């Protein structure tokens, strides 16, 4: 099935032979992308790629050798001078063509995502589309990268600033968004004039390889984007290599803290988006039908494998009476392989992820929570070996329980109760994470109070997953983020550029000046 799908994609607009797979063996292998060429790795260490719906091995990905990683960085370094000196209009044109190629191939990209990651085809298209929006925003670079000017700060003196690229930048992406997260990274970095080393998740490399080919087809010069694969050694290489000036990371807290510390100690800029425990506060005056539908979609969509999944509900006052209706809606979600018609919830990424989710569900039961809906023993006909967990709802949860303290990263909604809005806000502000939150209400004063008092970086009012569009920035906070500057939007431009400030003075009397000025310059007098 897997080989048939990959081969079928070869008949589409962008053939997968370009670098996604090599068919020299019975199990297809993922290539590296170095200096504009898709090359077979000489590594002796390979990792299996699995279809999460079946656990069949559908390919292999290399752990790039030290020599291959050095070749990739050297390629970036060689390309930087000419790319950074390329006119901003030329770079803009590359990404104008790129966004069109992504649109033309969105279904093929989605099929690769579903094959390797497991999410439904509709959700996979959304994954690509949200990344595409960032690429579209990069096409505004002629406005985004403007500097500032202040003329005549004193007689005959002007000051102005302009933004310059940093050099070689690198991105380390997670498995849960094979298109969106890489597209948060290398397009923003490259349109600013940087060259880029990308390490996609070794679990889902196919989409990133196709995105690399599309960028090449859009006219990006050889060496401006290089793609390597691997695990710990590749991460350490990126953190340590002196040519790499900035690192973008999205993933777990353990990895994110490590990369932030190691990269920062080596003098690099690092932005690290990490874990989350996102709360949805339901007020009793909320629109019931809309709120229940939003909760179910945000908790169980993508099998809960989103850093912005609404994994915790706080029912305020009489809203606690809505629990039976919430359970009924969740029961109607259809669990199936992501490429099957009508599927709402696909599999988790691996058997280990499934087992961890099941363990966290059981911990809630052991600690006294009530299991209102149990998705642990679900069987999907024809996909009995898949990593499936059905929608699960745990109520009577308290903040000291393991299922509340830890990010579950599965289709599990934990439900807490509060008597007042103030109590709900207190619960959220005590939680260490600050990625996202939402409140459901029809009262504007309540919404305003919540948005001003809750200590979370991204807030939705009747919006369950408040991920900002790219004209803004992704602003997770507290334990969900490390770094000074966030992803995409204005902050993304700031992250990938440095400011140069010029103060110039052209005095008419300079032509007749006969002696040096030795006193302290006092601008403005």
PDB file of N, CA and C in Angstrom, residues 223-300:
ATOM      1  N   UNK A 223      22.531  25.504  -2.748  1.00  0.00           N
ATOM      2  CA  UNK A 223      23.219  25.815  -1.505  1.00  0.00           C
ATOM      3  C   UNK A 223      22.459  26.726  -0.568  1.00  0.00           C
ATOM      4  N   UNK A 224      21.414  27.380  -1.058  1.00  0.00           N
ATOM      5  CA  UNK A 224      20.664  28.279  -0.173  1.00  0.00           C
ATOM      6  C   UNK A 224      19.820  27.507   0.829  1.00  0.00           C
ATOM      7  N   UNK A 225      19.393  26.298   0.470  1.00  0.00           N
ATOM      8  CA  UNK A 225      18.711  25.393   1.398  1.00  0.00           C
ATOM      9  C   UNK A 225      19.370  24.032   1.305  1.00  0.00           C
ATOM     10  N   UNK A 226      19.774  23.498   2.453  1.00  0.00           N
ATOM     11  CA  UNK A 226      20.289  22.138   2.533  1.00  0.00           C
ATOM     12  C   UNK A 226      19.469  21.384   3.575  1.00  0.00           C
ATOM     13  N   UNK A 227      19.266  20.083   3.349  1.00  0.00           N
ATOM     14  CA  UNK A 227      18.456  19.271   4.259  1.00  0.00           C
ATOM     15  C   UNK A 227      19.263  18.053   4.690  1.00  0.00           C
ATOM     16  N   UNK A 228      19.377  17.880   6.024  1.00  0.00           N
ATOM     17  CA  UNK A 228      20.034  16.704   6.582  1.00  0.00           C
ATOM     18  C   UNK A 228      19.029  15.932   7.432  1.00  0.00           C
ATOM     19  N   UNK A 229      19.373  14.710   7.779  1.00  0.00           N
ATOM     20  CA  UNK A 229      18.511  13.873   8.613  1.00  0.00           C
ATOM     21  C   UNK A 229      19.324  13.309   9.761  1.00  0.00           C
ATOM     22  N   UNK A 230      18.632  12.964  10.836  1.00  0.00           N
ATOM     23  CA  UNK A 230      19.322  12.357  11.962  1.00  0.00           C
ATOM     24  C   UNK A 230      18.609  12.602  13.267  1.00  0.00           C
ATOM     25  N   UNK A 231      19.307  12.282  14.355  1.00  0.00           N
ATOM     26  CA  UNK A 231      18.752  12.447  15.692  1.00  0.00           C
ATOM     27  C   UNK A 231      19.708  13.277  16.537  1.00  0.00           C
ATOM     28  N   UNK A 232      20.240  12.703  17.609  1.00  0.00           N
ATOM     29  CA  UNK A 232      21.016  13.473  18.584  1.00  0.00           C
ATOM     30  C   UNK A 232      22.279  14.081  17.970  1.00  0.00           C
ATOM     31  N   UNK A 233      23.014  13.302  17.178  1.00  0.00           N
ATOM     32  CA  UNK A 233      24.258  13.820  16.606  1.00  0.00           C
ATOM     33  C   UNK A 233      23.994  15.009  15.687  1.00  0.00           C
ATOM     34  N   UNK A 234      22.895  14.951  14.930  1.00  0.00           N
ATOM     35  CA  UNK A 234      22.556  16.061  14.041  1.00  0.00           C
ATOM     36  C   UNK A 234      22.182  17.308  14.837  1.00  0.00           C
ATOM     37  N   UNK A 235      21.445  17.104  15.937  1.00  0.00           N
ATOM     38  CA  UNK A 235      21.078  18.244  16.793  1.00  0.00           C
ATOM     39  C   UNK A 235      22.322  18.866  17.408  1.00  0.00           C
ATOM     40  N   UNK A 236      23.220  18.038  17.939  1.00  0.00           N
ATOM     41  CA  UNK A 236      24.449  18.560  18.524  1.00  0.00           C
ATOM     42  C   UNK A 236      25.301  19.278  17.497  1.00  0.00           C
ATOM     43  N   UNK A 237      25.333  18.745  16.296  1.00  0.00           N
ATOM     44  CA  UNK A 237      26.092  19.387  15.218  1.00  0.00           C
ATOM     45  C   UNK A 237      25.558  20.791  14.957  1.00  0.00           C
ATOM     46  N   UNK A 238      24.244  20.918  14.883  1.00  0.00           N
ATOM     47  CA  UNK A 238      23.638  22.230  14.630  1.00  0.00           C
ATOM     48  C   UNK A 238      23.927  23.187  15.789  1.00  0.00           C
ATOM     49  N   UNK A 239      23.858  22.690  17.010  1.00  0.00           N
ATOM     50  CA  UNK A 239      24.102  23.542  18.175  1.00  0.00           C
ATOM     51  C   UNK A 239      25.553  24.001  18.263  1.00  0.00           C
ATOM     52  N   UNK A 240      26.471  23.201  17.733  1.00  0.00           N
ATOM     53  CA  UNK A 240      27.897  23.449  17.959  1.00  0.00           C
ATOM     54  C   UNK A 240      28.621  24.112  16.794  1.00  0.00           C
ATOM     55  N   UNK A 241      28.165  23.905  15.560  1.00  0.00           N
ATOM     56  CA  UNK A 241      28.962  24.375  14.429  1.00  0.00           C
ATOM     57  C   UNK A 241      29.040  25.899  14.415  1.00  0.00           C
ATOM     58  N   UNK A 242      30.240  26.458  14.341  1.00  0.00           N
ATOM     59  CA  UNK A 242      30.389  27.922  14.450  1.00  0.00           C
ATOM     60  C   UNK A 242      29.794  28.710  13.296  1.00  0.00           C
ATOM     61  N   UNK A 243      29.607  28.091  12.146  1.00  0.00           N
ATOM     62  CA  UNK A 243      29.052  28.831  11.004  1.00  0.00           C
ATOM     63  C   UNK A 243      27.570  29.101  11.167  1.00  0.00           C
ATOM     64  N   UNK A 244      26.884  28.318  12.006  1.00  0.00           N
ATOM     65  CA  UNK A 244      25.440  28.484  12.186  1.00  0.00           C
ATOM     66  C   UNK A 244      25.187  29.579  13.210  1.00  0.00           C
ATOM     67  N   UNK A 245      24.451  30.599  12.816  1.00  0.00           N
ATOM     68  CA  UNK A 245      24.264  31.788  13.646  1.00  0.00           C
ATOM     69  C   UNK A 245      22.957  31.777  14.428  1.00  0.00           C
ATOM     70  N   UNK A 246      21.960  31.034  13.973  1.00  0.00           N
ATOM     71  CA  UNK A 246      20.653  31.052  14.637  1.00  0.00           C
ATOM     72  C   UNK A 246      19.984  29.697  14.455  1.00  0.00           C
ATOM     73  N   UNK A 247      19.212  29.290  15.476  1.00  0.00           N
ATOM     74  CA  UNK A 247      18.518  28.008  15.454  1.00  0.00           C
ATOM     75  C   UNK A 247      17.051  28.225  15.799  1.00  0.00           C
ATOM     76  N   UNK A 248      16.174  27.662  14.982  1.00  0.00           N
ATOM     77  CA  UNK A 248      14.743  27.618  15.274  1.00  0.00           C
ATOM     78  C   UNK A 248      14.381  26.183  15.625  1.00  0.00           C
ATOM     79  N   UNK A 249      13.651  26.015  16.718  1.00  0.00           N
ATOM     80  CA  UNK A 249      13.266  24.672  17.150  1.00  0.00           C
ATOM     81  C   UNK A 249      11.808  24.668  17.581  1.00  0.00           C
ATOM     82  N   UNK A 250      11.105  23.587  17.238  1.00  0.00           N
ATOM     83  CA  UNK A 250       9.773  23.311  17.775  1.00  0.00           C
ATOM     84  C   UNK A 250       9.757  21.848  18.176  1.00  0.00           C
ATOM     85  N   UNK A 251       9.290  21.576  19.410  1.00  0.00           N
ATOM     86  CA  UNK A 251       9.232  20.197  19.868  1.00  0.00           C
ATOM     87  C   UNK A 251       9.020  20.109  21.361  1.00  0.00           C
ATOM     88  N   UNK A 252       9.528  19.058  21.961  1.00  0.00           N
ATOM     89  CA  UNK A 252       9.289  18.782  23.376  1.00  0.00           C
ATOM     90  C   UNK A 252      10.096  19.712  24.273  1.00  0.00           C
ATOM     91  N   UNK A 253       9.682  19.791  25.528  1.00  0.00           N
ATOM     92  CA  UNK A 253      10.404  20.625  26.484  1.00  0.00           C
ATOM     93  C   UNK A 253      11.821  20.117  26.732  1.00  0.00           C
ATOM     94  N   UNK A 254      11.964  18.817  26.858  1.00  0.00           N
ATOM     95  CA  UNK A 254      13.291  18.268  27.137  1.00  0.00           C
ATOM     96  C   UNK A 254      14.274  18.631  26.032  1.00  0.00           C
ATOM     97  N   UNK A 255      13.873  18.415  24.791  1.00  0.00           N
ATOM     98  CA  UNK A 255      14.756  18.749  23.669  1.00  0.00           C
ATOM     99  C   UNK A 255      14.924  20.257  23.534  1.00  0.00           C
ATOM    100  N   UNK A 256      13.833  20.998  23.707  1.00  0.00           N
ATOM    101  CA  UNK A 256      13.890  22.441  23.527  1.00  0.00           C
ATOM    102  C   UNK A 256      14.789  23.137  24.530  1.00  0.00           C
ATOM    103  N   UNK A 257      14.712  22.712  25.797  1.00  0.00           N
ATOM    104  CA  UNK A 257      15.591  23.300  26.814  1.00  0.00           C
ATOM    105  C   UNK A 257      17.051  22.980  26.502  1.00  0.00           C
ATOM    106  N   UNK A 258      17.299  21.764  26.081  1.00  0.00           N
ATOM    107  CA  UNK A 258      18.664  21.338  25.750  1.00  0.00           C
ATOM    108  C   UNK A 258      19.232  22.160  24.598  1.00  0.00           C
ATOM    109  N   UNK A 259      18.455  22.291  23.526  1.00  0.00           N
ATOM    110  CA  UNK A 259      18.916  23.030  22.353  1.00  0.00           C
ATOM    111  C   UNK A 259      19.120  24.500  22.682  1.00  0.00           C
ATOM    112  N   UNK A 260      18.203  25.064  23.473  1.00  0.00           N
ATOM    113  CA  UNK A 260      18.340  26.475  23.850  1.00  0.00           C
ATOM    114  C   UNK A 260      19.622  26.692  24.660  1.00  0.00           C
ATOM    115  N   UNK A 261      19.859  25.827  25.630  1.00  0.00           N
ATOM    116  CA  UNK A 261      21.047  25.991  26.473  1.00  0.00           C
ATOM    117  C   UNK A 261      22.329  25.774  25.670  1.00  0.00           C
ATOM    118  N   UNK A 262      22.372  24.695  24.911  1.00  0.00           N
ATOM    119  CA  UNK A 262      23.610  24.375  24.187  1.00  0.00           C
ATOM    120  C   UNK A 262      23.876  25.382  23.069  1.00  0.00           C
ATOM    121  N   UNK A 263      22.837  25.730  22.318  1.00  0.00           N
ATOM    122  CA  UNK A 263      23.021  26.704  21.251  1.00  0.00           C
ATOM    123  C   UNK A 263      23.404  28.075  21.773  1.00  0.00           C
ATOM    124  N   UNK A 264      22.741  28.511  22.842  1.00  0.00           N
ATOM    125  CA  UNK A 264      23.023  29.831  23.409  1.00  0.00           C
ATOM    126  C   UNK A 264      24.445  29.908  23.953  1.00  0.00           C
ATOM    127  N   UNK A 265      24.900  28.830  24.594  1.00  0.00           N
ATOM    128  CA  UNK A 265      26.270  28.814  25.117  1.00  0.00           C
ATOM    129  C   UNK A 265      27.298  28.943  23.995  1.00  0.00           C
ATOM    130  N   UNK A 266      26.911  28.514  22.807  1.00  0.00           N
ATOM    131  CA  UNK A 266      27.804  28.639  21.656  1.00  0.00           C
ATOM    132  C   UNK A 266      27.596  29.946  20.891  1.00  0.00           C
ATOM    133  N   UNK A 267      26.868  30.884  21.505  1.00  0.00           N
ATOM    134  CA  UNK A 267      26.745  32.216  20.933  1.00  0.00           C
ATOM    135  C   UNK A 267      25.702  32.352  19.846  1.00  0.00           C
ATOM    136  N   UNK A 268      24.786  31.400  19.744  1.00  0.00           N
ATOM    137  CA  UNK A 268      23.777  31.454  18.689  1.00  0.00           C
ATOM    138  C   UNK A 268      22.475  32.053  19.208  1.00  0.00           C
ATOM    139  N   UNK A 269      21.750  32.683  18.324  1.00  0.00           N
ATOM    140  CA  UNK A 269      20.366  33.025  18.624  1.00  0.00           C
ATOM    141  C   UNK A 269      19.556  31.737  18.598  1.00  0.00           C
ATOM    142  N   UNK A 270      18.655  31.576  19.563  1.00  0.00           N
ATOM    143  CA  UNK A 270      17.801  30.386  19.579  1.00  0.00           C
ATOM    144  C   UNK A 270      16.372  30.801  19.908  1.00  0.00           C
ATOM    145  N   UNK A 271      15.439  30.313  19.131  1.00  0.00           N
ATOM    146  CA  UNK A 271      14.012  30.413  19.461  1.00  0.00           C
ATOM    147  C   UNK A 271      13.498  28.987  19.589  1.00  0.00           C
ATOM    148  N   UNK A 272      12.878  28.693  20.732  1.00  0.00           N
ATOM    149  CA  UNK A 272      12.514  27.316  21.043  1.00  0.00           C
ATOM    150  C   UNK A 272      11.071  27.253  21.512  1.00  0.00           C
ATOM    151  N   UNK A 273      10.195  26.761  20.646  1.00  0.00           N
ATOM    152  CA  UNK A 273       8.788  26.534  20.993  1.00  0.00           C
ATOM    153  C   UNK A 273       8.655  25.125  21.546  1.00  0.00           C
ATOM    154  N   UNK A 274       8.044  25.003  22.724  1.00  0.00           N
ATOM    155  CA  UNK A 274       8.070  23.704  23.394  1.00  0.00           C
ATOM    156  C   UNK A 274       6.669  23.250  23.794  1.00  0.00           C
ATOM    157  N   UNK A 275       6.546  22.624  24.957  1.00  0.00           N
ATOM    158  CA  UNK A 275       5.310  21.965  25.357  1.00  0.00           C
ATOM    159  C   UNK A 275       4.212  22.919  25.773  1.00  0.00           C
ATOM    160  N   UNK A 276       3.069  22.332  26.116  1.00  0.00           N
ATOM    161  CA  UNK A 276       1.906  23.156  26.436  1.00  0.00           C
ATOM    162  C   UNK A 276       0.904  22.362  27.256  1.00  0.00           C
ATOM    163  N   UNK A 277       0.075  23.090  27.954  1.00  0.00           N
ATOM    164  CA  UNK A 277      -1.132  22.530  28.579  1.00  0.00           C
ATOM    165  C   UNK A 277      -2.190  23.612  28.414  1.00  0.00           C
ATOM    166  N   UNK A 278      -2.916  23.544  27.317  1.00  0.00           N
ATOM    167  CA  UNK A 278      -3.818  24.633  26.941  1.00  0.00           C
ATOM    168  C   UNK A 278      -5.208  24.414  27.538  1.00  0.00           C
ATOM    169  N   UNK A 279      -5.706  25.445  28.212  1.00  0.00           N
ATOM    170  CA  UNK A 279      -6.980  25.366  28.923  1.00  0.00           C
ATOM    171  C   UNK A 279      -8.083  26.080  28.140  1.00  0.00           C
ATOM    172  N   UNK A 280      -9.236  25.457  28.091  1.00  0.00           N
ATOM    173  CA  UNK A 280     -10.430  26.101  27.565  1.00  0.00           C
ATOM    174  C   UNK A 280     -11.407  26.354  28.702  1.00  0.00           C
ATOM    175  N   UNK A 281     -11.688  27.618  28.970  1.00  0.00           N
ATOM    176  CA  UNK A 281     -12.597  27.983  30.061  1.00  0.00           C
ATOM    177  C   UNK A 281     -14.004  28.151  29.497  1.00  0.00           C
ATOM    178  N   UNK A 282     -14.959  27.416  30.038  1.00  0.00           N
ATOM    179  CA  UNK A 282     -16.338  27.455  29.549  1.00  0.00           C
ATOM    180  C   UNK A 282     -17.208  28.149  30.592  1.00  0.00           C
ATOM    181  N   UNK A 283     -17.722  29.316  30.220  1.00  0.00           N
ATOM    182  CA  UNK A 283     -18.618  30.041  31.112  1.00  0.00           C
ATOM    183  C   UNK A 283     -20.050  29.561  30.903  1.00  0.00           C
ATOM    184  N   UNK A 284     -20.891  29.636  31.917  1.00  0.00           N
ATOM    185  CA  UNK A 284     -22.268  29.125  31.778  1.00  0.00           C
ATOM    186  C   UNK A 284     -23.110  29.920  30.782  1.00  0.00           C
ATOM    187  N   UNK A 285     -22.686  31.147  30.428  1.00  0.00           N
ATOM    188  CA  UNK A 285     -23.446  31.943  29.463  1.00  0.00           C
ATOM    189  C   UNK A 285     -23.019  31.674  28.024  1.00  0.00           C
ATOM    190  N   UNK A 286     -22.039  30.790  27.818  1.00  0.00           N
ATOM    191  CA  UNK A 286     -21.530  30.539  26.466  1.00  0.00           C
ATOM    192  C   UNK A 286     -22.602  29.925  25.578  1.00  0.00           C
ATOM    193  N   UNK A 287     -22.422  30.078  24.274  1.00  0.00           N
ATOM    194  CA  UNK A 287     -23.277  29.408  23.303  1.00  0.00           C
ATOM    195  C   UNK A 287     -22.983  27.911  23.372  1.00  0.00           C
ATOM    196  N   UNK A 288     -23.922  27.149  23.899  1.00  0.00           N
ATOM    197  CA  UNK A 288     -23.651  25.755  24.236  1.00  0.00           C
ATOM    198  C   UNK A 288     -23.270  24.919  23.018  1.00  0.00           C
ATOM    199  N   UNK A 289     -24.073  24.979  21.968  1.00  0.00           N
ATOM    200  CA  UNK A 289     -23.826  24.134  20.801  1.00  0.00           C
ATOM    201  C   UNK A 289     -22.465  24.428  20.188  1.00  0.00           C
ATOM    202  N   UNK A 290     -22.194  25.697  19.998  1.00  0.00           N
ATOM    203  CA  UNK A 290     -20.924  26.088  19.390  1.00  0.00           C
ATOM    204  C   UNK A 290     -19.754  25.700  20.286  1.00  0.00           C
ATOM    205  N   UNK A 291     -19.882  25.931  21.576  1.00  0.00           N
ATOM    206  CA  UNK A 291     -18.788  25.651  22.505  1.00  0.00           C
ATOM    207  C   UNK A 291     -18.455  24.166  22.552  1.00  0.00           C
ATOM    208  N   UNK A 292     -19.472  23.313  22.640  1.00  0.00           N
ATOM    209  CA  UNK A 292     -19.214  21.879  22.701  1.00  0.00           C
ATOM    210  C   UNK A 292     -18.545  21.385  21.422  1.00  0.00           C
ATOM    211  N   UNK A 293     -19.001  21.877  20.289  1.00  0.00           N
ATOM    212  CA  UNK A 293     -18.371  21.483  19.024  1.00  0.00           C
ATOM    213  C   UNK A 293     -16.921  21.950  18.948  1.00  0.00           C
ATOM    214  N   UNK A 294     -16.672  23.171  19.427  1.00  0.00           N
ATOM    215  CA  UNK A 294     -15.310  23.705  19.404  1.00  0.00           C
ATOM    216  C   UNK A 294     -14.397  22.908  20.327  1.00  0.00           C
ATOM    217  N   UNK A 295     -14.880  22.562  21.508  1.00  0.00           N
ATOM    218  CA  UNK A 295     -14.075  21.781  22.442  1.00  0.00           C
ATOM    219  C   UNK A 295     -13.694  20.424  21.857  1.00  0.00           C
ATOM    220  N   UNK A 296     -14.663  19.752  21.282  1.00  0.00           N
ATOM    221  CA  UNK A 296     -14.414  18.424  20.722  1.00  0.00           C
ATOM    222  C   UNK A 296     -13.402  18.499  19.582  1.00  0.00           C
ATOM    223  N   UNK A 297     -13.579  19.454  18.692  1.00  0.00           N
ATOM    224  CA  UNK A 297     -12.654  19.588  17.569  1.00  0.00           C
ATOM    225  C   UNK A 297     -11.242  19.931  18.002  1.00  0.00           C
ATOM    226  N   UNK A 298     -11.126  20.845  18.961  1.00  0.00           N
ATOM    227  CA  UNK A 298      -9.803  21.306  19.385  1.00  0.00           C
ATOM    228  C   UNK A 298      -9.094  20.292  20.273  1.00  0.00           C
ATOM    229  N   UNK A 299      -9.847  19.449  20.985  1.00  0.00           N
ATOM    230  CA  UNK A 299      -9.223  18.446  21.856  1.00  0.00           C
ATOM    231  C   UNK A 299      -8.783  17.209  21.079  1.00  0.00           C
ATOM    232  N   UNK A 300      -9.587  16.782  20.102  1.00  0.00           N
ATOM    233  CA  UNK A 300      -9.357  15.486  19.478  1.00  0.00           C
ATOM    234  C   UNK A 300      -8.855  15.563  18.041  1.00  0.00           C
TER     235      UNK A 300
END
